[in-house]
DNA sequence: GCCGTTTTCGGCCCGACTGTTTTCAGTCG
């Protein structure tokens, strides 16, 4: 059982314990350990066999035993018993907004409701409203929550959240009386999927700002409308024009409270806990409005001042996941994070030669407009028929066209690449002499996603070990909120890449965003070189690169950890390409 | 269930909002 499965079990145990009315701190201990394990950079199996499980913060004696059982046997009787005595529908009921363990329990105990269908029926017949502690409003909210879950689950991708959030932000900035405006929450931390958009505004007069917010034209529903906090459901469309619904919260504070509120509402929750605990160590109390008890001589103009008061370096939002950033900030060893401006070009992109929407020249023009010094084209290889993979002959023709274009460019270069399929046994889709005709090779898995873990791992490592392979494309094949990653021992893959000097891609397509940020940290520790690629199939998709930079920043990466921050001449030297 | 320079028990971040009550419980972040 791998770490994401173990983490999922622990987090489910936490929910189940809560549903059974257990001590919430006990439940939280499971959830906390689950999160810690989800963020492990190495293999859980290795940690178990090395006997170092209890070095993970939040894992003590009991959890060590339970996790060991889970990893070694793939089962946990404690979990199975808990599940057996919990109607499966309770967990689904918990996902409804406004429903917590107490309400689920009350519905189940008094009306025998233990799944979403019975819940819907009881709401429609009006039985729920008659229940003590419930009412007509609660019943209506449950029905609306059921409809919402039906429509879309409850998370969206980062790019979708940004497309909805950015115009709202611009609108808020232009409202009279508004002083400062920032995005907070997981959007500001650039998590790959988002549950809701948090916006913070400072102003001396909150009411008109709240009113304007709840009257935005794309508001579908007002969920809450208080003095300092309002909550709405917003509709929008992503760049594929698919409809997106997401909750958005607005909070308004006065300008002197703004830095504290910004820090608090940015989270993560775990980072906030650490910040508050640190404030307590100083004899102060941190909340979303102030650092109470701190000397009057300390001024707090922005977030940096809060960190400074606690003798911490400023922690960029992307790092606020309680994965060591507090210690690094205290020890003044936070990384100097990569920025989008550092990117000099990108390597994994498609054209109409395979499944892209634009020609070589159109893609090159778009890259030059972004200020890139080079663009790598890596169209699909021959076996990927669905994507019009290139035959050996078409490879030659495409390369000829690229030579002709390069002859025109003065300070820009098209690199000849391929996104070469990794076949079932780890061999590559072109012979070595064809591979040698490319400036670089991106090797990717596009088929047989359901191979067993050992087979998939060996398959990818064999490809990495091939001397022609420059970089590994989208390491796990996941499509966020759509398709799970294939089973692969990523730590073994990263170790192989470190050994052979093969780069690992951070695929910046917002559906993928893998290598994920957790493993970026591991790759950095192993000395693996990363490369950020948009996997663009159209000119405007080159802009996806920004999301890859977000992942890199969450993964603590610095400029020198990412290959495509190098100058054109350094890239050419590395790839062994000379000017013609 | 975890944890410890206030340490082996008794804490565990803390405030806003909603909906139900009529002073507060539950949920959320």
Coordinates of C-alpha atoms (C1' of nucleotides) in Angstrom, one line a residue:
Chain A
X1 CA 0.0 0.0 0.0
X2 CA 1.5 3.3 -1.0
X3 CA 1.5 6.5 1.0
X4 CA -1.5 8.2 -0.7
X5 CA -3.6 5.1 0.1
X6 CA -2.3 5.1 3.7
X7 CA -3.0 8.8 4.0
X8 CA -6.5 8.3 2.7
X9 CA -7.2 5.5 5.2
X10 CA -6.0 7.7 8.1
X11 CA -8.1 10.6 7.0
X12 CA -11.1 8.4 6.6
X13 CA -10.6 7.0 10.1
X14 CA -10.6 10.6 11.4
X15 CA -13.9 11.2 9.8
X16 CA -15.4 7.9 11.0
X17 CA -14.2 8.6 14.6
X18 CA -15.9 12.0 14.5
X19 CA -19.1 10.5 13.2
X20 CA -19.1 8.1 16.1
X21 CA -18.8 11.0 18.5
X22 CA -15.2 10.2 19.5
X23 CA -12.9 12.8 21.1
X24 CA -12.3 15.3 18.3
X25 CA -8.6 15.6 19.3
X26 CA -8.2 11.8 18.8
X27 CA -9.8 12.1 15.4
X28 CA -7.6 15.1 14.5
X29 CA -4.5 13.0 15.4
X30 CA -5.4 10.6 12.6
X31 CA -6.1 13.4 10.2
X32 CA -2.9 15.1 11.0
X33 CA -0.8 11.9 10.6
X34 CA -2.6 11.3 7.3
X35 CA -1.6 14.7 6.0
X36 CA 2.0 14.2 7.1
X37 CA 2.2 10.9 5.3
X38 CA 0.6 12.4 2.1
X39 CA 3.4 14.9 2.1
X40 CA 6.2 12.4 2.5
X41 CA 8.8 12.7 -0.1
X42 CA 10.0 9.1 0.1
X43 CA 8.3 5.7 0.1
X44 CA 6.2 4.8 3.1
X45 CA 7.3 1.1 2.7
X46 CA 11.0 2.1 3.1
X47 CA 10.2 4.1 6.2
X48 CA 8.3 1.2 7.7
X49 CA 11.1 -1.2 7.0
X50 CA 13.7 1.2 8.3
X51 CA 11.7 1.5 11.5
X52 CA 11.6 5.3 11.4
X53 CA 7.9 5.8 11.2
X54 CA 7.7 7.5 14.6
X55 CA 10.1 10.2 13.4
X56 CA 7.2 11.6 11.4
X57 CA 5.7 14.3 13.5
X58 CA 2.2 13.3 14.7
X59 CA 3.0 9.6 14.5
X60 CA 3.3 8.0 17.9
X61 CA 3.2 4.5 19.3
X62 CA -0.4 3.6 18.3
X63 CA -0.2 5.1 14.9
X64 CA 3.1 3.5 14.2
X65 CA 1.7 0.1 14.8
X66 CA -1.4 0.8 12.7
X67 CA 0.5 2.2 9.8
X68 CA 2.9 -0.7 9.9
X69 CA 0.0 -3.1 9.7
X70 CA -1.5 -1.2 6.9
X71 CA 1.6 -1.0 4.8
X72 CA 2.8 -4.6 5.4
X73 CA -0.6 -6.4 5.1
X74 CA -2.6 -3.9 3.1
X75 CA -5.3 -4.1 5.7
X76 CA -6.2 -2.7 9.1
X77 CA -8.8 -4.5 11.2
X78 CA -9.4 -1.4 13.3
X79 CA -10.4 0.5 10.1
X80 CA -12.5 -2.4 8.8
X81 CA -14.4 -2.6 12.0
X82 CA -15.0 1.1 12.0
X83 CA -16.2 1.0 8.5
X84 CA -18.4 -2.0 9.2
X85 CA -20.3 -0.1 11.8
X86 CA -20.6 3.1 9.8
X87 CA -23.3 3.4 7.0
X88 CA -21.3 4.3 3.9
X89 CA -23.7 7.2 3.2
X90 CA -22.6 9.0 6.3
X91 CA -19.4 10.0 4.7
X92 CA -21.2 11.4 1.6
X93 CA -23.6 13.3 3.9
X94 CA -20.6 14.9 5.6
X95 CA -19.5 16.4 2.3
X96 CA -22.5 18.6 2.1
X97 CA -21.8 22.2 3.0
X98 CA -23.1 23.0 6.5
X99 CA -23.2 19.3 7.5
X100 CA -20.8 18.1 10.2
X101 CA -20.7 14.9 12.3
X102 CA -23.3 16.1 14.8
X103 CA -25.9 16.7 12.2
X104 CA -25.2 13.5 10.3
X105 CA -25.6 11.6 13.6
X106 CA -28.8 13.4 14.5
X107 CA -30.4 12.6 11.1
X108 CA -29.3 9.0 11.3
X109 CA -30.4 8.5 15.0
X110 CA -33.8 10.2 14.7
X111 CA -34.9 9.6 11.1
X112 CA -32.8 6.6 10.1
X113 CA -31.2 8.6 7.3
X114 CA -27.9 7.0 6.2
X115 CA -27.5 7.9 2.6
X116 CA -28.0 10.8 0.2
X117 CA -31.1 9.4 -1.3
X118 CA -32.9 9.0 2.0
X119 CA -31.7 12.5 2.9
X120 CA -33.2 13.9 -0.2
X121 CA -36.5 12.2 0.3
X122 CA -36.7 13.3 3.9
X123 CA -36.0 16.9 2.9
X124 CA -38.6 16.8 0.2
X125 CA -41.2 15.5 2.5
X126 CA -40.4 18.1 5.1
X127 CA -39.3 15.7 7.9
X128 CA -35.9 17.2 8.3
X129 CA -37.3 20.6 9.1
X130 CA -39.3 19.2 12.0
X131 CA -36.2 17.8 13.7
X132 CA -34.9 19.5 16.8
X133 CA -32.0 21.7 15.9
X134 CA -33.0 21.7 12.3
X135 CA -35.4 24.0 10.5
X136 CA -36.8 25.0 7.1
X137 CA -33.6 26.9 6.2
X138 CA -31.4 24.0 7.0
X139 CA -33.6 21.7 5.0
X140 CA -33.4 24.0 2.0
X141 CA -29.6 24.3 2.3
X142 CA -29.3 20.5 2.3
X143 CA -31.3 20.2 -0.9
X144 CA -29.2 22.9 -2.6
X145 CA -26.0 21.2 -1.4
X146 CA -27.2 17.9 -2.9
X147 CA -27.9 19.6 -6.2
X148 CA -24.4 21.2 -6.1
X149 CA -22.6 18.0 -5.5
X150 CA -24.6 16.4 -8.3
X151 CA -23.4 19.0 -10.7
X152 CA -19.7 19.1 -10.1
X153 CA -18.3 17.5 -7.0
X154 CA -16.8 20.4 -5.1
X155 CA -13.3 21.2 -6.3
X156 CA -12.0 22.9 -9.4
X157 CA -8.6 23.1 -10.9
X158 CA -6.3 26.0 -10.1
X159 CA -6.5 27.6 -13.5
X160 CA -10.3 27.5 -13.3
X161 CA -10.3 29.2 -9.9
X162 CA -7.9 31.8 -11.2
X163 CA -10.0 32.6 -14.2
X164 CA -12.9 33.3 -12.0
X165 CA -11.0 35.0 -9.2
X166 CA -8.9 37.5 -11.2
X167 CA -11.8 39.6 -12.7
X168 CA -13.5 39.7 -9.2
X169 CA -10.2 40.9 -7.8
X170 CA -10.0 43.6 -10.4
X171 CA -13.5 44.6 -9.8
X172 CA -13.0 44.9 -6.0
X173 CA -9.9 47.1 -6.5
X174 CA -11.9 49.7 -8.3
X175 CA -14.7 49.9 -5.7
X176 CA -14.7 53.3 -3.8
X177 CA -13.4 53.0 -0.3
X178 CA -11.3 49.9 -0.9
X179 CA -7.7 50.2 0.3
X180 CA -6.0 46.9 -0.2
X181 CA -7.2 43.7 -2.0
X182 CA -5.6 40.3 -2.1
X183 CA -6.4 36.7 -2.9
X184 CA -6.0 34.4 0.1
X185 CA -6.4 30.8 0.8
X186 CA -5.4 27.9 -1.3
X187 CA -5.5 30.0 -4.5
X188 CA -2.8 32.3 -3.1
X189 CA -0.8 29.2 -2.0
X190 CA -1.4 27.9 -5.6
X191 CA -2.7 24.5 -4.7
X192 CA -3.4 22.4 -7.7
X193 CA -7.1 22.0 -6.9
X194 CA -9.3 24.6 -5.1
X195 CA -12.4 24.3 -3.0
X196 CA -13.2 28.0 -2.7
X197 CA -11.9 31.4 -3.5
X198 CA -10.9 33.7 -0.6
X199 CA -10.7 37.4 -1.1
X200 CA -9.6 39.9 1.5
X201 CA -10.3 43.6 1.3
X202 CA -9.3 46.4 3.7
X203 CA -11.7 49.4 4.0
X204 CA -13.2 51.6 6.7
X205 CA -16.7 50.8 5.5
X206 CA -17.4 47.2 4.9
X207 CA -21.1 47.3 4.1
X208 CA -21.1 48.7 0.6
X209 CA -18.3 46.4 -0.4
X210 CA -20.2 43.4 0.9
X211 CA -23.2 44.6 -1.0
X212 CA -21.3 45.0 -4.3
X213 CA -19.8 41.6 -3.9
X214 CA -23.0 39.7 -3.4
X215 CA -24.5 41.5 -6.4
X216 CA -21.7 40.5 -8.8
X217 CA -23.3 39.6 -12.1
X218 CA -22.0 36.0 -12.0
X219 CA -23.3 35.3 -8.5
X220 CA -25.5 32.2 -8.6
X221 CA -26.4 32.2 -4.9
X222 CA -25.7 34.1 -1.8
X223 CA -24.7 31.7 0.9
X224 CA -23.9 34.2 3.6
X225 CA -23.9 37.9 4.0
X226 CA -22.6 39.2 7.3
X227 CA -20.8 42.3 8.6
X228 CA -17.3 41.2 7.8
X229 CA -17.8 38.1 5.8
X230 CA -19.9 37.2 2.8
X231 CA -20.0 34.0 0.8
X232 CA -21.4 33.4 -2.6
X233 CA -21.4 30.8 -5.4
X234 CA -19.9 32.1 -8.5
X235 CA -20.2 30.8 -12.1
X236 CA -17.6 31.1 -14.8
X237 CA -16.1 29.3 -17.7
X238 CA -12.6 27.9 -18.1
X239 CA -10.7 28.4 -21.4
X240 CA -12.3 25.2 -22.8
X241 CA -15.6 27.0 -22.2
X242 CA -16.8 24.4 -19.7
X243 CA -19.0 25.8 -17.0
X244 CA -17.4 26.1 -13.6
X245 CA -19.1 26.8 -10.2
X246 CA -17.1 27.7 -7.2
X247 CA -17.8 29.2 -3.8
X248 CA -16.1 32.5 -3.0
X249 CA -15.7 34.2 0.4
X250 CA -15.1 37.9 0.9
X251 CA -13.8 39.3 4.2
X252 CA -13.4 43.0 4.9
X253 CA -11.2 44.3 7.7
X254 CA -9.7 47.7 8.4
X255 CA -6.3 48.5 6.9
X256 CA -4.3 48.1 10.1
X257 CA -5.8 44.6 10.5
X258 CA -5.1 43.7 6.8
X259 CA -1.6 42.1 7.3
X260 CA -2.9 39.8 10.1
X261 CA -6.1 38.9 8.2
X262 CA -4.1 38.2 5.0
X263 CA -1.8 35.9 6.9
X264 CA -4.6 34.2 8.7
X265 CA -6.8 33.6 5.6
X266 CA -3.9 32.5 3.4
X267 CA -3.3 29.5 5.7
X268 CA -2.7 26.7 5.5
X269 CA -4.5 25.8 8.6
X270 CA -1.4 23.9 9.7
X271 CA 0.9 26.8 9.0
X272 CA -1.5 29.1 11.0
X273 CA -1.4 26.7 14.0
X274 CA 2.4 26.9 13.9
X275 CA 2.3 30.7 13.7
X276 CA -0.1 30.9 16.7
X277 CA 2.0 28.5 18.7
X278 CA 5.1 30.5 18.0
X279 CA 3.3 33.7 19.1
X280 CA 2.3 32.0 22.3
X281 CA 6.0 31.1 22.9
X282 CA 6.7 34.8 22.8
X283 CA 3.8 35.4 25.3
X284 CA 1.7 37.0 22.6
X285 CA -1.6 36.0 20.9
X286 CA -2.0 35.9 17.1
X287 CA -5.4 36.1 15.5
X288 CA -6.7 37.5 12.3
X289 CA -6.7 41.1 13.6
X290 CA -3.6 41.6 15.7
X291 CA -0.6 40.2 17.4
X292 CA -1.9 40.9 20.9
X293 CA 0.6 41.6 23.6
X294 CA 3.4 42.5 21.2
X295 CA 5.4 45.6 22.1
X296 CA 3.8 48.9 20.9
X297 CA 7.0 49.8 19.1
X298 CA 6.5 47.0 16.5
X299 CA 4.7 48.3 13.4
X300 CA 2.8 46.0 11.1
X301 CA 2.4 47.4 7.7
X302 CA 2.4 44.1 5.8
X303 CA 2.7 40.4 6.3
X304 CA 6.5 40.6 6.4
X305 CA 6.3 42.5 9.7
X306 CA 4.4 39.7 11.4
X307 CA 7.1 37.2 10.5
X308 CA 9.8 39.6 11.5
X309 CA 8.2 40.2 14.9
X310 CA 8.4 36.4 15.5
X311 CA 12.1 36.3 14.3
X312 CA 11.1 34.6 11.1
X313 CA 12.1 35.3 7.5
X314 CA 9.1 36.0 5.3
X315 CA 7.5 32.8 4.1
X316 CA 6.2 32.9 0.6
X317 CA 2.5 31.7 0.5
X318 CA 3.4 28.7 -1.7
X319 CA 5.6 27.3 1.2
X320 CA 3.0 27.6 3.9
X321 CA 2.1 23.9 4.3
X322 CA 3.9 23.1 7.5
X323 CA 6.5 21.0 5.7
X324 CA 9.5 22.6 7.3
X325 CA 9.1 26.2 6.3
X326 CA 8.8 27.5 9.9
X327 CA 12.2 25.9 10.9
X328 CA 13.7 27.2 7.7
X329 CA 12.4 30.7 8.3
X330 CA 13.7 30.7 11.8
X331 CA 17.1 29.4 10.7
X332 CA 17.2 31.9 7.8
X333 CA 17.6 29.1 5.2
X334 CA 14.4 29.5 3.2
X335 CA 15.0 28.8 -0.5
X336 CA 15.3 31.7 -3.0
X337 CA 12.3 30.6 -5.1
X338 CA 12.2 30.4 -8.8
X339 CA 10.0 33.0 -10.5
X340 CA 8.2 33.0 -13.9
X341 CA 10.7 35.6 -15.2
X342 CA 13.5 33.1 -14.8
X343 CA 12.1 30.8 -17.5
X344 CA 14.0 31.3 -20.8
X345 CA 12.0 28.8 -22.9
X346 CA 10.1 25.5 -22.8
X347 CA 10.6 22.1 -24.4
X348 CA 7.5 20.0 -24.4
X349 CA 5.0 21.4 -27.0
X350 CA 3.0 20.1 -29.9
X351 CA 2.1 21.4 -33.4
X352 CA -0.3 20.3 -36.2
X353 CA 2.4 17.7 -37.1
X354 CA 0.8 15.6 -34.4
X355 CA -2.2 16.6 -32.2
X356 CA -1.5 20.4 -31.8
X357 CA -3.6 23.2 -33.1
X358 CA -1.0 25.5 -34.6
X359 CA 1.9 25.3 -37.0
X360 CA 5.6 25.4 -36.1
X361 CA 5.9 29.0 -37.1
X362 CA 2.8 30.0 -35.1
X363 CA 4.1 28.3 -32.0
X364 CA 7.5 29.9 -32.5
X365 CA 5.9 33.4 -32.9
X366 CA 3.9 32.9 -29.7
X367 CA 7.0 31.8 -27.8
X368 CA 8.9 34.9 -29.1
X369 CA 6.0 37.1 -28.0
X370 CA 6.4 35.8 -24.5
X371 CA 10.1 36.7 -24.6
X372 CA 11.3 33.1 -24.8
X373 CA 14.8 32.6 -26.3
X374 CA 13.9 29.2 -27.6
X375 CA 11.1 26.8 -28.1
X376 CA 11.3 23.0 -28.1
X377 CA 8.8 21.1 -30.2
X378 CA 8.1 17.5 -29.1
X379 CA 5.4 16.0 -31.2
X380 CA 4.1 12.5 -30.5
X381 CA 6.0 9.5 -31.7
X382 CA 4.9 7.0 -34.3
X383 CA 3.0 4.4 -32.2
X384 CA 0.5 7.0 -30.8
X385 CA -1.9 6.8 -33.7
X386 CA -4.7 8.7 -32.0
X387 CA -2.5 11.7 -31.8
X388 CA -1.0 11.4 -35.3
X389 CA 2.4 10.3 -34.0
X390 CA 5.1 11.0 -36.5
X391 CA 6.5 8.3 -38.8
X392 CA 10.3 8.3 -39.3
X393 CA 9.8 10.0 -42.6
X394 CA 7.6 12.7 -41.2
X395 CA 10.2 13.3 -38.5
X396 CA 12.7 14.1 -41.2
X397 CA 10.3 16.4 -42.9
X398 CA 9.4 18.2 -39.7
X399 CA 13.1 18.7 -38.9
X400 CA 13.7 20.1 -42.4
X401 CA 11.0 22.7 -41.8
X402 CA 12.6 23.6 -38.5
X403 CA 16.0 24.0 -40.1
X404 CA 14.4 26.5 -42.6
X405 CA 12.7 28.4 -39.8
X406 CA 15.9 28.5 -37.7
X407 CA 17.8 30.0 -40.6
X408 CA 15.4 33.0 -40.3
X409 CA 15.8 33.6 -36.6
X410 CA 18.6 35.7 -35.2
X411 CA 18.2 35.5 -31.4
X412 CA 15.7 32.6 -31.1
X413 CA 16.0 28.9 -31.7
X414 CA 13.6 26.1 -32.4
X415 CA 14.8 22.9 -30.8
X416 CA 14.0 19.6 -32.5
X417 CA 12.5 17.2 -30.0
X418 CA 10.1 14.3 -29.7
X419 CA 7.7 13.2 -27.1
X420 CA 8.7 9.6 -27.5
X421 CA 6.3 6.9 -26.2
X422 CA 7.7 4.6 -23.6
X423 CA 6.5 1.2 -24.8
X424 CA 5.1 -1.5 -22.5
X425 CA 8.5 -3.0 -21.7
X426 CA 10.3 0.4 -21.3
X427 CA 11.8 0.5 -24.7
X428 CA 11.4 3.6 -26.9
X429 CA 9.2 4.1 -29.9
X430 CA 12.0 5.0 -32.3
X431 CA 15.3 3.3 -33.1
X432 CA 18.5 4.8 -31.8
X433 CA 19.5 6.3 -35.1
X434 CA 16.2 8.2 -35.3
X435 CA 16.5 9.3 -31.7
X436 CA 19.9 10.6 -32.5
X437 CA 18.5 13.0 -35.0
X438 CA 16.6 15.0 -32.3
X439 CA 18.2 17.7 -30.2
X440 CA 16.5 16.2 -27.2
X441 CA 14.0 13.5 -26.2
X442 CA 11.0 13.7 -23.9
X443 CA 10.0 10.2 -22.9
X444 CA 6.4 9.7 -21.7
X445 CA 3.9 6.9 -20.9
X446 CA 0.7 7.1 -22.8
X447 CA -0.5 3.5 -22.8
X448 CA -1.2 0.6 -20.4
X449 CA -1.8 2.8 -17.4
X450 CA -2.9 -0.2 -15.3
X451 CA 0.4 -2.1 -15.2
X452 CA 1.3 -3.3 -11.8
X453 CA 3.5 -1.0 -9.8
X454 CA 6.7 -3.0 -10.2
X455 CA 6.2 -3.3 -14.0
X456 CA 5.4 0.4 -14.4
X457 CA 8.4 1.4 -12.3
X458 CA 10.8 -0.9 -14.2
X459 CA 9.3 0.4 -17.5
X460 CA 10.0 4.0 -16.7
X461 CA 13.4 3.4 -15.2
X462 CA 14.5 1.6 -18.3
X463 CA 13.5 4.6 -20.4
X464 CA 15.3 6.9 -18.0
X465 CA 18.4 4.8 -18.4
X466 CA 18.4 5.1 -22.2
X467 CA 21.2 7.6 -23.1
X468 CA 19.0 9.4 -25.7
X469 CA 16.4 10.4 -23.2
X470 CA 16.8 13.9 -22.0
X471 CA 13.8 14.2 -19.8
X472 CA 10.8 12.2 -18.4
X473 CA 7.4 13.7 -19.4
X474 CA 4.4 13.9 -17.0
X475 CA 5.7 11.4 -14.4
X476 CA 2.4 10.0 -13.1
X477 CA -0.1 10.4 -15.9
X478 CA -2.7 11.9 -13.6
X479 CA -5.5 14.2 -14.8
X480 CA -6.6 16.2 -11.8
X481 CA -10.2 15.6 -10.7
X482 CA -10.5 13.2 -13.7
X483 CA -8.1 10.3 -13.7
X484 CA -5.8 8.9 -11.0
X485 CA -2.1 8.6 -11.4
X486 CA -0.8 5.2 -12.6
X487 CA 0.9 3.1 -9.9
X488 CA 4.6 3.9 -9.9
X489 CA 7.4 4.0 -7.3
X490 CA 8.3 7.7 -7.8
X491 CA 11.1 7.6 -5.4
X492 CA 12.8 4.8 -7.3
X493 CA 12.2 6.8 -10.5
X494 CA 13.8 9.9 -9.0
X495 CA 16.8 8.0 -7.7
X496 CA 17.3 6.5 -11.2
X497 CA 17.1 10.0 -12.7
X498 CA 19.7 11.2 -10.2
X499 CA 21.9 8.4 -11.2
X500 CA 21.7 8.9 -15.0
X501 CA 21.4 12.7 -15.0
X502 CA 18.0 12.5 -16.7
X503 CA 15.7 15.5 -16.1
X504 CA 12.2 15.2 -14.8
X505 CA 9.4 17.4 -16.2
X506 CA 7.0 19.5 -14.2
X507 CA 4.2 19.3 -16.6
X508 CA 2.5 22.7 -16.3
X509 CA -0.7 21.8 -18.0
X510 CA -3.3 22.6 -15.3
X511 CA -4.9 19.1 -15.7
X512 CA -1.6 17.5 -14.8
X513 CA 0.9 19.4 -12.7
X514 CA 3.1 16.4 -12.2
X515 CA 5.8 15.9 -11.1
X516 CA 3.8 17.2 -8.1
X517 CA 5.3 19.6 -5.6
X518 CA 5.9 17.0 -2.8
X519 CA 8.2 15.0 -5.1
X520 CA 9.8 18.2 -6.4
X521 CA 11.2 18.6 -2.9
X522 CA 12.5 15.0 -3.0
X523 CA 14.0 15.5 -6.5
X524 CA 15.8 18.6 -5.3
X525 CA 17.2 16.8 -2.4
X526 CA 18.5 14.0 -4.7
X527 CA 20.1 16.6 -7.1
X528 CA 17.7 15.8 -10.0
X529 CA 17.3 18.6 -12.5
X530 CA 13.7 19.6 -13.2
X531 CA 12.3 21.2 -16.3
X532 CA 9.0 23.1 -16.6
X533 CA 7.0 22.4 -19.7
X534 CA 3.5 23.6 -20.6
X535 CA 2.7 20.7 -22.9
X536 CA 1.1 23.3 -25.1
X537 CA -1.2 22.1 -27.9
X538 CA -1.9 25.7 -29.0
X539 CA -0.1 29.1 -28.9
X540 CA -2.1 30.4 -25.9
X541 CA -1.3 27.3 -23.9
X542 CA 2.3 28.3 -23.6
X543 CA 1.0 30.5 -20.8
X544 CA 0.4 27.3 -18.8
X545 CA 4.0 27.6 -17.8
X546 CA 3.0 29.9 -14.9
X547 CA 1.2 27.0 -13.2
X548 CA 4.4 24.9 -13.5
X549 CA 6.3 27.6 -11.8
X550 CA 3.7 27.6 -9.0
X551 CA 4.3 23.9 -8.6
X552 CA 8.1 24.4 -8.6
X553 CA 7.7 27.1 -5.9
X554 CA 5.6 24.9 -3.8
X555 CA 8.3 22.3 -4.2
X556 CA 11.0 24.7 -2.8
X557 CA 12.8 24.9 -6.2
X558 CA 15.3 27.6 -6.9
X559 CA 16.5 28.8 -10.3
X560 CA 19.4 26.5 -10.4
X561 CA 17.2 23.4 -9.9
X562 CA 15.3 24.1 -13.2
X563 CA 17.0 23.5 -16.5
X564 CA 15.0 26.0 -18.6
X565 CA 16.2 28.9 -16.7
X566 CA 19.5 28.7 -18.5
X567 CA 20.6 31.1 -21.2
X568 CA 20.1 30.0 -24.9
X569 CA 23.8 29.4 -25.3
X570 CA 24.0 27.2 -22.1
X571 CA 21.0 25.2 -23.3
X572 CA 22.6 24.7 -26.7
X573 CA 25.8 23.7 -25.1
X574 CA 24.1 21.2 -22.9
X575 CA 22.1 19.7 -25.7
X576 CA 25.1 19.6 -28.0
X577 CA 23.5 21.8 -30.6
X578 CA 25.5 24.3 -32.6
X579 CA 24.4 27.2 -34.8
X580 CA 24.1 26.3 -38.4
Chain B
dG1 C1' -3.9 9.9 19.7
dC2 C1' 0.2 13.0 20.3
dC3 C1' 3.3 15.6 22.9
dG4 C1' 6.8 17.8 26.5
dT5 C1' 13.1 24.0 28.4
dT6 C1' 5.4 25.1 32.0
dT7 C1' 6.6 17.4 30.4
dT8 C1' 3.9 11.6 31.6
dC9 C1' -1.3 14.6 32.4
dG10 C1' -3.9 17.8 30.4
dG11 C1' -3.8 20.4 27.0
dC12 C1' -4.5 20.4 21.8
dC13 C1' -5.7 27.9 17.4
dC14 C1' -9.6 30.8 17.5
dG15 C1' -13.2 33.9 15.8
dA16 C1' -17.4 34.6 12.5
dC17 C1' -21.6 33.2 10.8
dT18 C1' -25.9 30.6 10.5
dG19 C1' -29.9 28.8 12.1
dT20 C1' -31.8 27.6 15.7
dT21 C1' -32.6 29.1 19.8
dT22 C1' -33.6 33.2 23.4
dT23 C1' -28.1 32.3 25.0
dC24 C1' -26.0 28.8 22.1
dA25 C1' -24.5 24.6 19.2
dG26 C1' -22.6 23.3 15.1
dT27 C1' -19.8 24.3 11.2
dC28 C1' -16.2 26.4 8.8
dG29 C1' -11.8 27.9 7.7

